[in-house]
């Protein structure tokens, strides 16, 4: 019985990899069953289950909250999202990030020129280096 | 013995400081391992994603996504700056900020404006004092950062890029080389630099659901997110490594300081005893 390699990964971890008889997932356009030697295909996944039928007939279930399914004749790759994604949720997250920046800027005392900051940093670095040198000379 | 007592208090306070630095050192040492594991776990995703992008980009030469096209006229650049939340990690942040300031100055001299997005408390604190435009910021990602925490800031810059408000996007972080070495790195995120995988030839194409443009857009966004996420993890590992080294040298210094203080203390004690004896002897002689 022929099998197909199946990799399920998310940005945060490797979820599954191994040989499978069949991989079943919910694509954007409907349910997909991927058997070995399937034609190359790529689709977005809807939140739902990914079912992997292993060689010994056992089935494993994985929940994905979206992602991408890529199929090549010998490999199925599921690039799973870990977070629940939706347009308005993303918008809200973006707004939070902007607010955070505005809050940070709100209590700034005065805007510093880049050159000034550079000078201040150089000073700090020089102090650090001097300390380091002092430490070394103490060692001897 | 007044001098001796003062020295003893000093020794005690240095010893207490050493306890703290030792503890910090050991905490960081154990956290490096975890941070490295996280880094490793996130690699397959980015690798597989690069393959998929390579395939799509090659199969659809006629279709050009804005993320892949170099813009000729650069008027504004964006920087995603990844820093730590906490200090006590040596020159890790300042080294990177110095490198960045050099670049920002270079852009400003050419009349190009700079927008920044800050990840981590240190970058937010530093760049809010500068005359640069801060588009977004996120802090307190914790020991196990999740991609969900980064979606917001990434969307802000990607939107800015798509709308043409910025023409290039860079990513600055500390690359974890090994425990002793962390390298301040500035990478180009957008336009996506062509990778070796993009150059491979494919004589086939995918079946797209729903269509190539939608899928490519989706994949590219996720790819950028995973790159930023990975750099956050690299930076986290670098933070712990740098802190471990800094705290180790602090503990060593404390040990040395205690040594020399003990020496001074013993001398003072000996001097006091000698003085007492000579006083007694002098007193006895007078009688």
Tab-separated table of C-alpha atoms in Angstrom, chain A residues 9-14 28-29 39-44 67-68 70-72 77 79-83 85 90-91 93-94 97-98 100-101 104-105 107-108 110-115 117-118 120-121 125 128 135 139, chain B residues 41-42 44-45 48-49 52 55-56 94-95 97-98 101-102 105 108 124 126 128-131 134-137 139 146-148 151-153 155-156 204-210 214-215 218-219 222 225 229 253 256:
chain	number	residue	atom	x	y	z
A	9	UNK	CA	3.819	22.436	11.267
A	10	UNK	CA	2.897	25.713	12.891
A	11	UNK	CA	5.120	28.731	13.369
A	12	UNK	CA	5.569	27.718	16.973
A	13	UNK	CA	6.124	23.974	16.742
A	14	UNK	CA	6.244	20.868	14.622
A	28	UNK	CA	-11.641	27.015	1.707
A	29	UNK	CA	-13.641	25.508	-1.143
A	39	UNK	CA	-1.846	16.399	-8.184
A	40	UNK	CA	0.000	19.478	-6.830
A	41	UNK	CA	-2.508	21.681	-5.070
A	42	UNK	CA	-2.432	24.629	-2.732
A	43	UNK	CA	-5.318	26.021	-0.725
A	44	UNK	CA	-6.154	27.971	2.362
A	67	UNK	CA	-3.577	27.836	7.559
A	68	UNK	CA	-2.320	26.603	4.224
A	70	UNK	CA	0.192	22.328	0.113
A	71	UNK	CA	0.095	19.060	-1.811
A	72	UNK	CA	2.804	17.520	-3.910
A	77	UNK	CA	2.304	19.992	4.056
A	79	UNK	CA	1.194	25.128	7.531
A	80	UNK	CA	-1.142	25.627	10.444
A	81	UNK	CA	-2.041	28.906	12.120
A	82	UNK	CA	-1.944	28.749	15.877
A	83	UNK	CA	-3.957	31.862	16.442
A	85	UNK	CA	-7.407	34.735	12.458
A	90	UNK	CA	-6.392	41.349	12.903
A	91	UNK	CA	-7.627	44.930	12.605
A	93	UNK	CA	-4.696	43.721	16.993
A	94	UNK	CA	-3.245	46.352	14.671
A	97	UNK	CA	-0.279	48.048	18.481
A	98	UNK	CA	-0.874	51.604	17.258
A	100	UNK	CA	0.560	51.196	22.404
A	101	UNK	CA	2.900	53.298	20.275
A	104	UNK	CA	4.600	55.455	24.485
A	105	UNK	CA	4.917	58.682	22.514
A	107	UNK	CA	4.765	60.922	27.631
A	108	UNK	CA	7.917	61.644	25.753
A	110	UNK	CA	11.224	66.110	24.012
A	111	UNK	CA	12.161	64.644	20.682
A	112	UNK	CA	15.824	63.898	20.422
A	113	UNK	CA	17.828	64.319	17.248
A	114	UNK	CA	19.357	61.117	15.962
A	115	UNK	CA	22.807	62.658	16.259
A	117	UNK	CA	21.062	59.968	20.676
A	118	UNK	CA	24.041	58.613	18.850
A	120	UNK	CA	24.630	59.565	24.170
A	121	UNK	CA	24.886	55.936	23.139
A	125	UNK	CA	29.384	52.400	25.231
A	128	UNK	CA	31.083	50.219	29.377
A	135	UNK	CA	38.169	44.979	35.135
A	139	UNK	CA	42.701	40.866	36.965
B	41	UNK	CA	10.738	24.317	16.758
B	42	UNK	CA	9.873	27.299	14.585
B	44	UNK	CA	10.505	23.878	9.817
B	45	UNK	CA	7.580	26.266	9.291
B	48	UNK	CA	8.484	24.833	4.227
B	49	UNK	CA	7.015	28.263	3.635
B	52	UNK	CA	5.972	27.030	-1.192
B	55	UNK	CA	7.102	27.198	-6.181
B	56	UNK	CA	4.366	29.786	-6.554
B	94	UNK	CA	22.765	49.427	22.899
B	95	UNK	CA	24.932	47.667	20.319
B	97	UNK	CA	20.551	50.640	18.635
B	98	UNK	CA	23.909	52.087	17.708
B	101	UNK	CA	21.091	54.845	14.490
B	102	UNK	CA	23.905	54.738	11.959
B	105	UNK	CA	21.140	58.691	9.958
B	108	UNK	CA	17.901	60.870	6.843
B	124	UNK	CA	9.983	51.505	22.714
B	126	UNK	CA	14.637	54.384	23.241
B	128	UNK	CA	10.104	57.282	21.522
B	129	UNK	CA	12.747	59.870	22.376
B	130	UNK	CA	13.877	60.082	18.767
B	131	UNK	CA	12.503	62.162	15.964
B	134	UNK	CA	6.557	55.171	15.620
B	135	UNK	CA	3.820	53.212	13.884
B	136	UNK	CA	3.267	50.542	16.468
B	137	UNK	CA	4.677	48.891	19.507
B	139	UNK	CA	5.924	44.905	24.823
B	146	UNK	CA	3.308	33.648	20.618
B	147	UNK	CA	2.697	34.693	17.078
B	148	UNK	CA	-0.719	36.024	18.098
B	151	UNK	CA	-0.022	39.980	14.493
B	152	UNK	CA	-0.926	43.582	15.325
B	153	UNK	CA	2.446	45.225	14.802
B	155	UNK	CA	-0.205	44.156	10.169
B	156	UNK	CA	0.511	47.834	10.818
B	204	UNK	CA	4.633	22.138	-12.990
B	205	UNK	CA	2.021	24.306	-11.360
B	206	UNK	CA	-0.385	23.948	-8.489
B	207	UNK	CA	-4.114	23.672	-8.567
B	208	UNK	CA	-5.046	26.839	-6.700
B	209	UNK	CA	-8.053	27.160	-4.453
B	210	UNK	CA	-9.418	29.803	-4.750
B	214	UNK	CA	-5.163	35.125	-2.963
B	215	UNK	CA	-3.033	32.172	-1.960
B	218	UNK	CA	-1.842	34.746	2.264
B	219	UNK	CA	1.409	32.786	2.136
B	222	UNK	CA	2.331	34.372	6.978
B	225	UNK	CA	5.018	36.931	10.281
B	229	UNK	CA	8.449	35.642	15.042
B	253	UNK	CA	33.878	41.047	39.961
B	256	UNK	CA	37.269	39.913	43.474
